[in-house]
Coordinates of N, CA and C in Angstrom, one line a residue:
X1 N 18.9 20.7 15.0 CA 17.8 20.7 14.2 C 15.7 20.4 14.8
X2 N 16.4 19.7 15.5 CA 14.8 19.7 15.9 C 14.0 20.7 16.9
X3 N 14.8 22.7 17.2 CA 14.8 23.1 17.5 C 13.7 24.5 16.0
X4 N 14.5 24.0 15.2 CA 14.4 25.2 13.8 C 13.7 24.2 13.5
X5 N 13.0 22.8 13.4 CA 12.0 22.2 12.5 C 10.6 23.1 13.0
X6 N 10.8 22.6 14.8 CA 9.4 22.6 15.3 C 9.1 24.3 15.6
X7 N 10.1 25.0 15.2 CA 10.1 26.3 14.9 C 9.3 26.6 13.3
X8 N 9.4 25.9 12.5 CA 8.5 26.3 10.9 C 7.5 25.4 11.3
X9 N 7.7 23.8 11.8 CA 6.6 23.9 11.9 C 5.0 24.9 12.5
X10 N 5.3 25.7 13.7 CA 4.8 26.4 14.7 C 3.7 27.4 13.7
X11 N 5.3 27.7 12.9 CA 5.1 29.5 12.1 C 4.0 28.3 10.5
X12 N 4.4 27.4 10.8 CA 3.1 27.2 8.7 C 1.8 27.0 10.4
X13 N 2.0 26.8 10.7 CA 0.8 26.8 11.9 C 0.0 27.4 12.2
X14 N 0.7 29.2 12.0 CA 0.3 30.0 12.9 C 0.1 30.6 11.4
X15 N 0.6 30.9 10.8 CA 0.6 31.2 9.4 C -0.5 31.2 8.7
X16 N -0.6 29.4 8.1 CA -1.6 29.0 7.7 C -2.7 28.0 7.7
X17 N -2.7 27.9 9.2 CA -3.8 27.0 9.9 C -4.4 25.7 9.2
X18 N -2.7 25.3 9.4 CA -2.4 23.7 7.9 C -1.6 23.0 9.5
X19 N -1.8 21.6 9.3 CA -0.6 21.0 9.8 C 0.9 20.5 9.2
X20 N 1.3 20.6 9.1 CA 3.2 20.2 7.9 C 3.5 19.4 8.4
X21 N 3.6 17.9 7.7 CA 4.3 16.8 7.3 C 5.5 16.9 7.4
X22 N 6.1 16.7 8.2 CA 8.2 18.5 7.9 C 8.7 16.5 7.3
X23 N 10.0 16.2 6.5 CA 11.0 15.9 6.8 C 12.3 16.8 6.1
X24 N 13.1 15.8 6.7 CA 14.5 17.1 6.6 C 15.1 16.4 5.6
X25 N 16.0 16.3 4.5 CA 16.6 15.1 3.4 C 18.5 15.3 3.4
X26 N 18.7 14.8 4.2 CA 20.1 14.6 4.1 C 20.9 14.2 3.0
X27 N 21.9 15.0 2.8 CA 23.1 14.9 1.9 C 24.2 15.1 2.1
X28 N 24.6 15.0 3.8 CA 25.9 15.2 4.0 C 26.7 14.3 3.6
X29 N 28.4 14.1 4.1 CA 29.5 13.4 3.2 C 28.9 12.2 4.6
X30 N 28.8 12.6 6.2 CA 29.2 12.0 7.1 C 28.3 11.1 8.0
X31 N 28.0 10.1 7.8 CA 27.2 9.7 8.8 C 26.1 10.0 9.7
X32 N 24.7 10.6 8.9 CA 23.1 11.3 9.8 C 23.2 10.9 11.3
X33 N 23.8 12.3 11.8 CA 23.6 11.8 12.8 C 22.5 12.7 13.6
X34 N 22.0 13.5 13.3 CA 20.7 14.5 13.5 C 19.8 13.4 14.9
X35 N 19.1 13.9 15.8 CA 18.1 13.7 16.2 C 16.5 14.3 15.5
X36 N 16.0 13.5 15.3 CA 14.6 13.7 14.3 C 13.2 13.6 15.6
X37 N 13.5 14.5 16.7 CA 12.9 14.3 17.7 C 13.0 15.9 18.7
X38 N 11.9 16.1 19.6 CA 12.0 16.8 20.4 C 11.0 16.6 21.5
X39 N 11.6 15.9 22.8 CA 10.7 15.8 23.8 C 10.9 16.1 25.2
X40 N 10.0 15.8 26.0 CA 10.1 16.8 27.7 C 8.8 16.4 27.6
X41 N 8.4 16.5 29.2 CA 7.6 16.0 30.1 C 8.1 16.2 31.4
X42 N 7.8 17.1 31.6 CA 6.9 18.3 33.3 C 6.2 17.6 33.8
X43 N 5.4 16.7 33.1 CA 4.4 16.2 34.6 C 2.3 16.8 33.0
X44 N 1.9 16.2 33.9 CA 0.8 15.3 32.7 C -0.2 17.6 32.6
X45 N 0.8 18.2 32.8 CA -0.3 19.2 31.9 C 0.9 19.4 31.1
X46 N 2.5 19.8 31.2 CA 3.4 20.1 30.7 C 4.6 18.9 29.6
X47 N 3.6 18.6 28.3 CA 4.2 17.1 28.1 C 4.6 18.2 26.6
X48 N 5.8 17.7 25.8 CA 6.0 17.8 24.4 C 6.6 17.2 23.6
X49 N 6.5 16.3 23.1 CA 7.4 15.1 21.7 C 6.5 15.7 20.3
X50 N 7.7 15.0 19.6 CA 7.2 16.4 18.5 C 8.4 16.0 18.0
X51 N 7.8 15.3 16.6 CA 8.8 14.0 15.9 C 8.6 14.6 13.9
X52 N 9.6 14.2 13.6 CA 9.5 15.0 11.8 C 10.3 13.8 11.2
X53 N 10.3 13.2 10.9 CA 11.2 12.8 9.8 C 12.6 12.9 8.4
X54 N 13.9 12.0 8.5 CA 14.6 12.5 8.6 C 15.4 11.6 7.4
X55 N 15.3 11.8 5.8 CA 15.7 10.9 5.0 C 17.5 10.6 4.4
X56 N 17.6 10.0 4.7 CA 19.2 10.2 4.2 C 19.4 9.8 3.1
X57 N 19.9 10.8 1.5 CA 19.5 10.6 0.7 C 20.3 9.0 -0.1
X58 N 21.9 9.3 0.8 CA 22.6 8.0 0.2 C 21.5 6.5 0.2
X59 N 20.4 6.1 1.7 CA 19.9 5.2 1.9 C 19.4 4.5 1.2
X60 N 18.5 5.7 0.0 CA 17.5 5.1 -1.7 C 18.3 4.7 -2.4
X61 N 17.8 3.8 -2.7 CA 18.0 2.8 -3.5 C 18.0 3.4 -5.4
X62 N 18.9 3.2 -5.6 CA 19.0 3.9 -6.9 C 18.4 3.1 -7.8
X63 N 17.5 2.4 -7.6 CA 16.2 0.8 -8.7 C 15.3 1.9 -7.9
X64 N 15.4 2.2 -6.5 CA 13.8 2.4 -6.3 C 13.7 4.3 -6.7
X65 N 14.8 5.0 -6.7 CA 13.4 6.0 -8.3 C 13.4 5.6 -9.4
X66 N 14.7 5.1 -10.5 CA 14.4 4.7 -11.8 C 13.6 4.4 -12.3
X67 N 13.1 3.2 -11.3 CA 11.5 1.9 -11.5 C 10.0 2.4 -12.2
X68 N 10.0 4.5 -11.1 CA 9.3 5.2 -11.1 C 9.3 6.0 -12.0
X69 N 7.9 7.2 -12.7 CA 8.1 8.3 -12.7 C 7.9 9.0 -12.8
X70 N 8.9 9.4 -11.1 CA 8.7 10.5 -10.7 C 10.1 11.3 -11.2
X71 N 10.4 11.6 -12.8 CA 12.0 12.4 -12.9 C 12.1 14.0 -12.5
X72 N 11.2 14.3 -11.5 CA 12.4 15.2 -10.8 C 13.5 14.4 -9.6
X73 N 12.9 13.6 -9.3 CA 14.4 13.2 -8.6 C 15.5 12.1 -9.1
X74 N 15.4 12.0 -10.8 CA 16.4 11.7 -10.8 C 17.7 13.0 -10.7
X75 N 17.6 13.9 -10.2 CA 18.6 14.5 -10.1 C 19.4 14.3 -9.1
X76 N 18.5 13.8 -7.3 CA 18.8 13.3 -6.8 C 19.6 11.8 -7.2
X77 N 20.0 10.7 -8.0 CA 20.4 9.9 -8.5 C 21.5 9.6 -7.9
X78 N 22.7 10.2 -8.8 CA 24.4 10.7 -8.2 C 24.6 10.5 -6.7
X79 N 23.7 11.1 -5.7 CA 23.5 11.2 -4.4 C 23.7 10.0 -3.6
X80 N 22.8 9.0 -4.6 CA 21.8 7.7 -3.7 C 23.7 6.5 -4.0
X81 N 22.7 5.8 -2.7 CA 23.9 4.8 -3.2 C 25.5 5.0 -2.9
X82 N 25.7 6.4 -3.2 CA 27.8 6.5 -2.9 C 28.0 6.1 -3.6
X83 N 28.1 5.5 -2.0 CA 29.2 4.9 -0.6 C 30.1 2.4 -1.6
X84 N 28.2 3.2 -1.7 CA 28.1 1.5 -2.8 C 28.5 1.3 -3.9
X85 N 29.1 2.2 -4.8 CA 29.1 2.3 -6.3 C 30.8 2.4 -6.7
X86 N 30.9 2.3 -7.4 CA 32.1 3.8 -8.3 C 32.1 4.0 -9.3
X87 N 33.0 5.3 -7.9 CA 33.0 6.9 -8.8 C 32.0 7.0 -10.0
X88 N 33.5 6.4 -11.5 CA 32.8 7.0 -12.8 C 31.3 5.8 -13.9
X89 N 31.9 5.0 -13.3 CA 30.2 3.9 -13.8 C 29.5 4.1 -13.0
X90 N 29.4 5.0 -11.4 CA 28.1 5.4 -11.6 C 27.6 6.1 -11.7
X91 N 28.2 7.6 -12.0 CA 28.0 8.4 -12.9 C 27.2 7.9 -13.6
X92 N 28.1 7.4 -14.8 CA 27.8 7.4 -15.8 C 26.2 5.7 -15.7
X93 N 26.0 5.4 -15.4 CA 24.9 5.0 -14.8 C 23.4 5.5 -14.5
X94 N 24.0 7.1 -14.3 CA 22.9 7.9 -14.2 C 22.4 8.1 -14.7
X95 N 23.4 9.4 -15.5 CA 23.1 9.9 -17.3 C 22.7 9.5 -18.0
X96 N 22.9 7.7 -17.9 CA 22.1 6.6 -18.6 C 20.6 7.1 -18.6
X97 N 20.6 6.6 -17.2 CA 19.8 6.1 -16.4 C 18.6 7.4 -16.8
X98 N 18.8 9.1 -17.3 CA 18.7 10.2 -16.7 C 17.7 10.6 -18.1
X99 N 18.6 10.6 -19.8 CA 18.6 10.4 -20.5 C 17.5 9.6 -20.9

């Protein structure tokens, strides 16, 4: 993933002359194990220190979204804290928040 993110960043900078703030939103079943950086140091003239942010949707608290007015994020509610909550009851809570 770090190589892909670096490539995306370079393409955006080259094409649009903008510096992107990059975020990866992870929605996987398994525990997050992706690297969020790429770096090497081959001497004073050859250094790379590249980083980006990874957000695991499951780590976002349900209430952190529902107490905002960012309704576009409500679609992610069923994915948040899902391991900490009971299946069907949690989905009902999500539906109630969305309505």
